[in-house]
XYZ file of N, CA and C in Angstrom:
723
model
N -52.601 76.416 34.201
C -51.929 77.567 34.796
C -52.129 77.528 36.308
N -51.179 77.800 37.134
C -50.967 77.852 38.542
C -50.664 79.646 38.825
N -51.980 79.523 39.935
C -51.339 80.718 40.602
C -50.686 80.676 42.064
N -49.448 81.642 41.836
C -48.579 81.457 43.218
C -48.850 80.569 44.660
N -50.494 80.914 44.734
C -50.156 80.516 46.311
C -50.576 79.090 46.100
N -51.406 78.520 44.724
C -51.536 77.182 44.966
C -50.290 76.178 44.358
N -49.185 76.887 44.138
C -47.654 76.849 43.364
C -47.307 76.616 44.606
N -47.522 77.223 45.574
C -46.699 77.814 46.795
C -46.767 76.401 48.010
N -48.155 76.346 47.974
C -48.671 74.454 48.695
C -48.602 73.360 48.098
N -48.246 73.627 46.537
C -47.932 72.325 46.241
C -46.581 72.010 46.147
N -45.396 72.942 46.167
C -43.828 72.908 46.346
C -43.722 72.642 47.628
N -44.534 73.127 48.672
C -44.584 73.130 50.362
C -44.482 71.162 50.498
N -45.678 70.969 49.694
C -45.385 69.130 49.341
C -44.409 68.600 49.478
N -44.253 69.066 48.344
C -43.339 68.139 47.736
C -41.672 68.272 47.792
N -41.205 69.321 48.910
C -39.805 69.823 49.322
C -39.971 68.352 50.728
N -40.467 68.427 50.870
C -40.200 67.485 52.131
C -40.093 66.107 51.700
N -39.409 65.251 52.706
C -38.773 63.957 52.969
C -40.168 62.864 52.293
N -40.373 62.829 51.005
C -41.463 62.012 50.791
C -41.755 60.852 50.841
N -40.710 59.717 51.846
C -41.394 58.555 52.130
C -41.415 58.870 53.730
N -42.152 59.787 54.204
C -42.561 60.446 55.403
C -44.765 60.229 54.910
N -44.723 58.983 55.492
C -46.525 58.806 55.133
C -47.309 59.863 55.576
N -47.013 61.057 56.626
C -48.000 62.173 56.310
C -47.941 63.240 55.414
N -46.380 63.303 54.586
C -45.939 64.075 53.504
C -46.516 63.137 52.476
N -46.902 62.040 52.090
C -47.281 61.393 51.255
C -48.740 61.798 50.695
N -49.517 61.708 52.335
C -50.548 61.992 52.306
C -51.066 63.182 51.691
N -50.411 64.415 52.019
C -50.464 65.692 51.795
C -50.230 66.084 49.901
N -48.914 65.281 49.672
C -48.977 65.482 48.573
C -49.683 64.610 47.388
N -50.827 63.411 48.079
C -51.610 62.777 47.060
C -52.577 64.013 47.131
N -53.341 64.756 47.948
C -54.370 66.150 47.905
C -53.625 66.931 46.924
N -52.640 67.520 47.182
C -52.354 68.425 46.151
C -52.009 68.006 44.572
N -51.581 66.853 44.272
C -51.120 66.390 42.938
C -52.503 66.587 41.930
N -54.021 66.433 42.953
C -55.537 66.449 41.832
C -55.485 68.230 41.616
N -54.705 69.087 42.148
C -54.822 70.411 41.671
C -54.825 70.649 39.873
N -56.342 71.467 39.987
C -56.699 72.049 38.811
C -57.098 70.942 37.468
N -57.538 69.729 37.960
C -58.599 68.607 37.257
C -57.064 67.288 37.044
N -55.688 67.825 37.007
C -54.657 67.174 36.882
C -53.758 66.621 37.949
N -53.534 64.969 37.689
C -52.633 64.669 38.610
C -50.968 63.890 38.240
N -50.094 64.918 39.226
C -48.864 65.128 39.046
C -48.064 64.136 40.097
N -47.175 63.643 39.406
C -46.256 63.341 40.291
C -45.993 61.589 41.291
N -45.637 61.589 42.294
C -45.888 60.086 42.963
C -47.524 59.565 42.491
N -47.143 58.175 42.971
C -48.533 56.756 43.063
C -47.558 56.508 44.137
N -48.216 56.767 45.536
C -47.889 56.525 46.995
C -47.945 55.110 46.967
N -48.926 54.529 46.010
C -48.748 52.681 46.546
C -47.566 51.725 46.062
N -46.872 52.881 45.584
C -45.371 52.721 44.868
C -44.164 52.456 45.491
N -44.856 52.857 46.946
C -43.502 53.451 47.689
C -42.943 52.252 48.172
N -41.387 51.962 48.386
C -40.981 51.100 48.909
C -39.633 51.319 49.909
N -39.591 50.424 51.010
C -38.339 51.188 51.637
C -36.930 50.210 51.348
N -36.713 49.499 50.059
C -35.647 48.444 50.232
C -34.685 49.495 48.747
N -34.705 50.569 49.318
C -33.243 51.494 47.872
C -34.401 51.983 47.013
N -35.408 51.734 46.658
C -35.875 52.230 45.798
C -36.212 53.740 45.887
N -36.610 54.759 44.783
C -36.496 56.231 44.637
C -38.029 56.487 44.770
N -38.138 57.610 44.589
C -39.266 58.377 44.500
C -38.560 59.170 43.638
N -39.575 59.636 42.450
C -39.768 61.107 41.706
C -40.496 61.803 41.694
N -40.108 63.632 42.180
C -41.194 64.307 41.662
C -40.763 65.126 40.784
N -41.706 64.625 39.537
C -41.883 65.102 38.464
C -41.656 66.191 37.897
N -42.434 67.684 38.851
C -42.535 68.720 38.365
C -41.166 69.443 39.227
N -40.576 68.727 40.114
C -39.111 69.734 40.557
C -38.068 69.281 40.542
N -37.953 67.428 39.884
C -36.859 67.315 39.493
C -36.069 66.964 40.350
N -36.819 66.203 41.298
C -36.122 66.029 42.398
C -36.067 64.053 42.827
N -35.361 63.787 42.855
C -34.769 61.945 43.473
C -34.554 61.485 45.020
N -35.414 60.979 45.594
C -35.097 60.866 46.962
C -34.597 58.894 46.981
N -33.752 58.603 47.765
C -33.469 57.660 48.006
C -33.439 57.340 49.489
N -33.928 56.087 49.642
C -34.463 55.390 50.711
C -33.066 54.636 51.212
N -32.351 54.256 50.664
C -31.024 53.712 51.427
C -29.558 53.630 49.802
N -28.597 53.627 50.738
C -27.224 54.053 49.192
C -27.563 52.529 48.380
N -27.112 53.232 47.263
C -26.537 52.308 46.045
C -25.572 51.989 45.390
N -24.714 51.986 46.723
C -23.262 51.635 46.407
C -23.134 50.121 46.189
N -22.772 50.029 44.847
C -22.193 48.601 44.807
C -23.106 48.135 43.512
N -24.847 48.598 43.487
C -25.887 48.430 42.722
C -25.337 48.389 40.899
N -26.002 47.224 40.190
C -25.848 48.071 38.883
C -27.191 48.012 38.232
N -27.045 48.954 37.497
C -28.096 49.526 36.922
C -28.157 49.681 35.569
N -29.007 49.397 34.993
C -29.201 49.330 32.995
C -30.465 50.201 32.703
N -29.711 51.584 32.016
C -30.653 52.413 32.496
C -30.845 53.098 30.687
N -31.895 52.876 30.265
C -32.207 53.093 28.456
C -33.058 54.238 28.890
N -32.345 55.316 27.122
C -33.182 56.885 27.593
C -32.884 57.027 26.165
N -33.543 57.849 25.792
C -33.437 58.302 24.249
C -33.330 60.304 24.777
N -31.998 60.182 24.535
C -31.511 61.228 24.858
C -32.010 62.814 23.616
N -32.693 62.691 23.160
C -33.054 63.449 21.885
C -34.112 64.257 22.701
N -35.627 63.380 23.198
C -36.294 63.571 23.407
C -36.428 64.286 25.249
N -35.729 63.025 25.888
C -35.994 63.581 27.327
C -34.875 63.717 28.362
N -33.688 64.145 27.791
C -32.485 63.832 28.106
C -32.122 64.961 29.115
N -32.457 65.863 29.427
C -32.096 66.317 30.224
C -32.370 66.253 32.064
N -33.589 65.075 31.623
C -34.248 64.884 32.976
C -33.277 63.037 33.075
N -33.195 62.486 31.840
C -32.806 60.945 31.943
C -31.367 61.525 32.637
N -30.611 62.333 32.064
C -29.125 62.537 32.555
C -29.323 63.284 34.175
N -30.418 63.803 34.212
C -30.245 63.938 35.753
C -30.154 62.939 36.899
N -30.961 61.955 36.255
C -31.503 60.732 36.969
C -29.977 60.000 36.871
N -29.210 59.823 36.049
C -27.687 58.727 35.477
C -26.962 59.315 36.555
N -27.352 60.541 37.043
C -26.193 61.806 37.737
C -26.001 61.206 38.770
N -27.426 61.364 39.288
C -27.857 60.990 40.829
C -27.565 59.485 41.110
N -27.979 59.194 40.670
C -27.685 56.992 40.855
C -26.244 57.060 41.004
N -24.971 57.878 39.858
C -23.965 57.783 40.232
C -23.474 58.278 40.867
N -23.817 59.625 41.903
C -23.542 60.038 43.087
C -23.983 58.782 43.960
N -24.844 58.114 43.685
C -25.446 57.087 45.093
C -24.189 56.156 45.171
N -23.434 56.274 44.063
C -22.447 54.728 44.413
C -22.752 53.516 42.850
N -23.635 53.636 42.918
C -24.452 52.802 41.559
C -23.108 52.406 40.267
N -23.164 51.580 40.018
C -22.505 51.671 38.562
C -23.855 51.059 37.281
N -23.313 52.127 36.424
C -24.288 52.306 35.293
C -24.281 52.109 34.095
N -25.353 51.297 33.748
C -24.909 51.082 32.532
C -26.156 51.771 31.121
N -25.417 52.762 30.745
C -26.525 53.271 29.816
C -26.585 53.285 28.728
N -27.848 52.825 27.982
C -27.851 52.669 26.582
C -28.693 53.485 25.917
N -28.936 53.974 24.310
C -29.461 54.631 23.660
C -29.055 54.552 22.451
N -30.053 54.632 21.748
C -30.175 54.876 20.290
C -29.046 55.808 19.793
N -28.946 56.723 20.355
C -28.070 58.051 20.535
C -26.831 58.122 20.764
N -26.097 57.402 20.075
C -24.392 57.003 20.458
C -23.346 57.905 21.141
N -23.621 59.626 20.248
C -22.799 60.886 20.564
C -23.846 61.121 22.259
N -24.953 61.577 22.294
C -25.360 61.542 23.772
C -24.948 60.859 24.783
N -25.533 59.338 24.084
C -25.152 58.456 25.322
C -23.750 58.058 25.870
N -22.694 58.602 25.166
C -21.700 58.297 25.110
C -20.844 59.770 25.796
N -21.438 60.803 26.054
C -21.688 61.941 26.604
C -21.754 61.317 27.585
N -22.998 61.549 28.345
C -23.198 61.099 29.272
C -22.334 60.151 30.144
N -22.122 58.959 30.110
C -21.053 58.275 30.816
C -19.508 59.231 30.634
N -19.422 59.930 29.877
C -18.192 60.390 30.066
C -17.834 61.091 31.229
N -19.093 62.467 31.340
C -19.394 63.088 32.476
C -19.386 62.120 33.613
N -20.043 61.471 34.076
C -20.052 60.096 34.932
C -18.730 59.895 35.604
N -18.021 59.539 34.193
C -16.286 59.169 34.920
C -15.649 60.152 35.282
N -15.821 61.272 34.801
C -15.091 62.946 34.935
C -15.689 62.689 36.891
N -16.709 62.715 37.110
C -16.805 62.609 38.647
C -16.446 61.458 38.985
N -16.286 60.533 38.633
C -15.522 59.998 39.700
C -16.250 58.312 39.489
N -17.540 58.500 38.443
C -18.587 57.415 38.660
C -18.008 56.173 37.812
N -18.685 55.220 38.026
C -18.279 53.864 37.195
C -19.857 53.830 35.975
N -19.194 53.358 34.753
C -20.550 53.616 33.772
C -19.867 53.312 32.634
N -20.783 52.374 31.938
C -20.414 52.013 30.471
C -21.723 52.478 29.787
N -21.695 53.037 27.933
C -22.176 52.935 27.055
C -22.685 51.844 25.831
N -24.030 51.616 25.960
C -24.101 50.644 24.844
C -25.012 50.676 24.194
N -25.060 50.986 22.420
C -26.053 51.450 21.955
C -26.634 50.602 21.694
N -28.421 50.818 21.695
C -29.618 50.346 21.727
C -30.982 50.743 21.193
N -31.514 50.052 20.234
C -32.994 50.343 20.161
C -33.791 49.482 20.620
N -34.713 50.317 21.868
C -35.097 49.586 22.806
C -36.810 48.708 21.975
N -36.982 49.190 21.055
C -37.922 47.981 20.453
C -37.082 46.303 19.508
N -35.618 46.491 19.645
C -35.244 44.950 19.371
C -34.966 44.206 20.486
N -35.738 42.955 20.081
C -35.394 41.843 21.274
C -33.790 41.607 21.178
N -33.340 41.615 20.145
C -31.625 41.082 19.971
C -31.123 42.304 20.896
N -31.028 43.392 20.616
C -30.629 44.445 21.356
C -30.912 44.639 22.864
N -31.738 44.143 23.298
C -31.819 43.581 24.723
C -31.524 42.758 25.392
N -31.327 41.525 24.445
C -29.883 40.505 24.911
C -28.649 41.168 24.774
N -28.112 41.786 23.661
C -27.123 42.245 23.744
C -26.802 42.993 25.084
N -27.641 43.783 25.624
C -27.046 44.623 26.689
C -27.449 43.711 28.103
N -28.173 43.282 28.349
C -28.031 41.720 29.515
C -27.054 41.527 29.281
N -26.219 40.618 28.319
C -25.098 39.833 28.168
C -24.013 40.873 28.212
N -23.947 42.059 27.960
C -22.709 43.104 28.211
C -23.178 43.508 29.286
N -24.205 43.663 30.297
C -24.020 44.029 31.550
C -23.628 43.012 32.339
N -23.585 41.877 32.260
C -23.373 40.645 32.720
C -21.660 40.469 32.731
N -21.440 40.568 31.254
C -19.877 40.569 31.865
C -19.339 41.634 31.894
N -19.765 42.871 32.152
C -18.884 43.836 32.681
C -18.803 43.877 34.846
N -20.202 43.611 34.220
C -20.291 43.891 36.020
C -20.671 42.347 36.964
N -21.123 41.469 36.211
C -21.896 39.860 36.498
C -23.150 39.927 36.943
N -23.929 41.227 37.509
C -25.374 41.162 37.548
C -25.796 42.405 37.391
N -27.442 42.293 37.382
C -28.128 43.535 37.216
C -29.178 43.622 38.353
N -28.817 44.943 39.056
C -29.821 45.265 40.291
C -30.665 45.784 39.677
N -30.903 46.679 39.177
C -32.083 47.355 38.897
C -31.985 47.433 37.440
N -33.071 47.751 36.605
C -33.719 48.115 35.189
C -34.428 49.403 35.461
N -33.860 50.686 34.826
C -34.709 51.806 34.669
C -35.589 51.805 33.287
N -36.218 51.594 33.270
C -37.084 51.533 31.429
C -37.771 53.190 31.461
N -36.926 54.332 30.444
C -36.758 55.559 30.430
C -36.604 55.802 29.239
N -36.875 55.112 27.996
C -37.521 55.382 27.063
C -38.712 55.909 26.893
N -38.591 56.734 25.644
C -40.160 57.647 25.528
C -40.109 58.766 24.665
N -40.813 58.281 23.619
C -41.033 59.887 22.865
C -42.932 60.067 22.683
N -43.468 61.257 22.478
C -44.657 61.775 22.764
C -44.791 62.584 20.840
N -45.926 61.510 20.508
C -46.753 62.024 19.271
C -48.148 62.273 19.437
N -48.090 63.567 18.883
C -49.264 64.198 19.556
C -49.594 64.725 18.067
N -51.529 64.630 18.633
C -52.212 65.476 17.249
C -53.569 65.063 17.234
N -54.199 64.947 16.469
C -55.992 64.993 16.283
C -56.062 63.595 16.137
N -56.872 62.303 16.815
C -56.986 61.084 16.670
C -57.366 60.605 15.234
N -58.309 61.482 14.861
C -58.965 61.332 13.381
C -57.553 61.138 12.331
N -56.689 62.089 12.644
C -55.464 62.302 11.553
C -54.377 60.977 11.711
N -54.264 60.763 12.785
C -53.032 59.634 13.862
C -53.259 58.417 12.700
N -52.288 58.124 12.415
C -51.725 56.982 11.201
C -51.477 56.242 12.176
N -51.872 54.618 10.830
C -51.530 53.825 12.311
C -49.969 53.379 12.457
N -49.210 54.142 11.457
C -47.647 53.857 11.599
C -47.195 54.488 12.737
N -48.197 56.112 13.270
C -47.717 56.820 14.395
C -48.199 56.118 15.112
N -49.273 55.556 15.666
C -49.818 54.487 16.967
C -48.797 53.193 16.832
N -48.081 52.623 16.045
C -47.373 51.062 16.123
C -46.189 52.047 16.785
N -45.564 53.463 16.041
C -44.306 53.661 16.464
C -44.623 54.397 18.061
N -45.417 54.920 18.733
C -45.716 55.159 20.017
C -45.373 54.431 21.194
N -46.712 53.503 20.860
C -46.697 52.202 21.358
C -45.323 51.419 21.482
N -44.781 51.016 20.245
C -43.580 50.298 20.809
C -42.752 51.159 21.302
N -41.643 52.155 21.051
C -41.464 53.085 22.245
C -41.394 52.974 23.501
N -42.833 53.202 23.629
C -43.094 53.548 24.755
C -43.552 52.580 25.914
N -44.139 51.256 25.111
C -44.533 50.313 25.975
C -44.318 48.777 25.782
N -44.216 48.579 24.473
C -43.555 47.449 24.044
C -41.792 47.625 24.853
N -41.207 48.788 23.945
C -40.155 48.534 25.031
C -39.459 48.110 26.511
N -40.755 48.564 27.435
C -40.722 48.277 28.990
C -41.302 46.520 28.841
N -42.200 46.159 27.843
C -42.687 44.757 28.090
C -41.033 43.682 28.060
N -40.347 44.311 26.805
C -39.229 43.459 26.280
C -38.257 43.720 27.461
N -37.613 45.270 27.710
C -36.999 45.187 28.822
C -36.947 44.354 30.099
N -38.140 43.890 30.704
C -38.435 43.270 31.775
C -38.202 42.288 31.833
N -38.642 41.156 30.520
C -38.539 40.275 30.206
C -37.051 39.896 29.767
N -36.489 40.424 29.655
C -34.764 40.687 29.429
C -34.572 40.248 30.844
N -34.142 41.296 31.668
C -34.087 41.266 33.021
C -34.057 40.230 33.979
N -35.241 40.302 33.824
C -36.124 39.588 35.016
C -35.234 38.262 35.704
N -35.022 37.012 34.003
C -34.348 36.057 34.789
C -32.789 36.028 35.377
N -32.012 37.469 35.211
C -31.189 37.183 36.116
C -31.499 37.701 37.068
N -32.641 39.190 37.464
C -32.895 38.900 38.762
C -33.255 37.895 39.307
N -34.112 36.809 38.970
C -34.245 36.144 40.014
C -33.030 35.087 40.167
N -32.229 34.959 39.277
C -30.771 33.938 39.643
C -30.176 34.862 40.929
N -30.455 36.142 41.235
C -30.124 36.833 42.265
C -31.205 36.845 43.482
N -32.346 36.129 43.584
C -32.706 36.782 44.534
C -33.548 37.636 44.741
N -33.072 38.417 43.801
C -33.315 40.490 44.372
C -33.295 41.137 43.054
N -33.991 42.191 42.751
C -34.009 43.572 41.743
C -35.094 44.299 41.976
N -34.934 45.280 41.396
C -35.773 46.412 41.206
C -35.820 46.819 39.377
N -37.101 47.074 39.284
C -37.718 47.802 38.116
C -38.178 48.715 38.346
N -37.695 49.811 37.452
C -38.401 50.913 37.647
C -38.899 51.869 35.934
N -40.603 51.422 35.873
C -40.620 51.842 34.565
C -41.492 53.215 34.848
N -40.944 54.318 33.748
C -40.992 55.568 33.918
C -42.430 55.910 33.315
N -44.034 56.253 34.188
C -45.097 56.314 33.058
C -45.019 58.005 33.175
N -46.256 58.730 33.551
C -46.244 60.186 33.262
C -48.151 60.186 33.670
N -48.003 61.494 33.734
C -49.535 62.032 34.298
C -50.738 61.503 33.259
N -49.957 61.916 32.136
C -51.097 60.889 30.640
C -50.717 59.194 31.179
N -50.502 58.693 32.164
C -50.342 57.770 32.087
C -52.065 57.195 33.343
N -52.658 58.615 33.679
C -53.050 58.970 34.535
C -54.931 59.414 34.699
N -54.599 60.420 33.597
C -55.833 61.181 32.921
C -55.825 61.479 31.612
N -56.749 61.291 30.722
C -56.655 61.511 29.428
C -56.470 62.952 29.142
N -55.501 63.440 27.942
C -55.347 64.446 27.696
C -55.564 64.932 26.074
N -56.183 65.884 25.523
C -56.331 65.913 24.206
C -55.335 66.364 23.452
N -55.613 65.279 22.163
C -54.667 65.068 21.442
C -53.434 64.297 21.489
N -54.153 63.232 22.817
C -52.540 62.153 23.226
C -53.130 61.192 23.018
N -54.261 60.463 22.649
C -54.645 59.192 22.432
C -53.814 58.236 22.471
N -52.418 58.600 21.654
C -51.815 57.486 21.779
C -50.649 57.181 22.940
N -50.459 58.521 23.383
C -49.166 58.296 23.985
C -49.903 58.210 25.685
N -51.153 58.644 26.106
C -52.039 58.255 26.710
C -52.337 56.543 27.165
N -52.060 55.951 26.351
C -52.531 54.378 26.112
C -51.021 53.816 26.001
N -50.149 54.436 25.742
C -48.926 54.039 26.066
C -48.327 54.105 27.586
N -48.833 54.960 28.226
C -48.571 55.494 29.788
C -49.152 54.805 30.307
N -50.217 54.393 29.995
C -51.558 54.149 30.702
C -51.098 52.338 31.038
N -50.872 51.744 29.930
C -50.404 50.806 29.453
C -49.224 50.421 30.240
N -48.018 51.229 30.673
C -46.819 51.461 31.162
C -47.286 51.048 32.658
N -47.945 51.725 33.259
C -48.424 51.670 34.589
C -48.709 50.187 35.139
N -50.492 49.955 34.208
C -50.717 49.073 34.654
C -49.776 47.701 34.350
N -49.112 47.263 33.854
C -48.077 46.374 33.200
C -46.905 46.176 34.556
N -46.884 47.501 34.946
C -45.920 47.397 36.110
C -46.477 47.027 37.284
N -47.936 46.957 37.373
C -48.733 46.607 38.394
C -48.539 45.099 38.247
N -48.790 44.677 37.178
C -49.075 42.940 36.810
C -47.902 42.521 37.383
N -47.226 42.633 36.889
C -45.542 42.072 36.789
C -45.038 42.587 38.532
N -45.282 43.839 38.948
C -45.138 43.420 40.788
C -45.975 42.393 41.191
N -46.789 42.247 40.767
C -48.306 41.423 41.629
C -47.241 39.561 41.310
N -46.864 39.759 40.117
C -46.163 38.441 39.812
C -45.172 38.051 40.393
N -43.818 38.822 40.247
C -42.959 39.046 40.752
C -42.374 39.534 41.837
N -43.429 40.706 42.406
C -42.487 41.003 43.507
C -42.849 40.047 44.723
N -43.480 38.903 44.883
C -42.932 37.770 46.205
C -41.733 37.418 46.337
N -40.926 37.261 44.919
C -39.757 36.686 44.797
C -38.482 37.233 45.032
């Protein structure tokens, strides 16, 4: 629970221009408010198009347009869809063309519709982001719709929660892949036509349990957690190239 005025300095944060390194600064102090931390990993930041999110207002800042960019952007619209479709919104205001997939055929298929109603470029292609076949499939249909892929959003995620003692290990295999197997396969999808390009961006989505342990998330905790560091490895690998 937040009271107003420490509500009041941590929105003061996070309204401002956040790849501004003394707004950065300001808002790594406030994100440890009340034993929890919210929002950016400042060592994240990059100035070549890539975004910033903050978390708790829902807000997308971009560092330069993404006109021209395409993007393969997987969300399981059931679970977190109202924040994934904000994010599809914004990329296609940037210029971006999009390509989004989901389990969720009537959603995801929603979604790009809205897209074209403004004006955006965006195809649908359904996906469960724990098959490897299904991740070729959408490489090879983003490939010939558009011939490359700039960026990978990995925005899958559902959250099983409950007493560790009780947690089956069918709920820990189905978490886990979800949530982190999926971003391993995604990348690995990816990756080699970014580098036939040159250039990409990944951007995999973890969360505050990705951060600090929270009770009754054991698993989806170790899925975040998991999410993070994975994206650490794979820059440390990849991003020279």
């Amino acid at each position: 629970a937040y009271n107003s005025e420490t509500w009041d300095k941590f929105s003061s944060a996070t309204n401002r221009n956040v790849t501004n390194s003394d707004t950065l600064d300001e808002y790594e102090r406030y994100k440890g408010v009340d034993g929890r931390r919210y929002g950016l990993d400042p060592e994240f930041s990059n100035s070549n198009g890539v975004y910033f999110i903050d978390s708790l207002r829902g807000k997308i800042y971009f560092d330069s347009s993404l006109s021209g960019k395409i993007i393969t952007l997987k969300y399981i619209s059931d679970s977190l869809g109202t924040d994934n479709e904000m994010v599809v919104h914004k990329f296609a205001e940037e210029g971006a063309k999009i390509v989004v997939t989901d389990i969720d055929v009537e959603g995801g298929e929603k979604t790009v519709s809205e897209v074209k109603e403004k004006g955006g470029e965006a195809i649908f292609i359904k996906q469960d982001v724990v098959s490897t076949e299904d991740w070729k499939n959408v490489v090879d249909a983003s490939i010939s719709e558009f011939s490359k892929i700039d960026i990978l959003v990995n925005n899958a995620g559902i959250a099983l929660i409950g007493p560790f003692e009780e947690f089956s290990e069918d709920q820990w295999d189905q978490q886990i892949n979800v949530n982190l197997k999926s971003v391993f396969l995604g990348c690995k999808a990816v990756i080699p036509e970014m580098k036939k390009n040159n250039s990409g961006s990944i951007i995999n989505l973890s969360s505050i349990a990705g951060l600090v342990g929270l009770q009754g998330c054991a698993a989806y905790n170790a899925s975040k957690g998991g999410v993070r560091l994975l994206t650490k490895s794979i820059a440390i690998e990849y991003g020279p190239n």
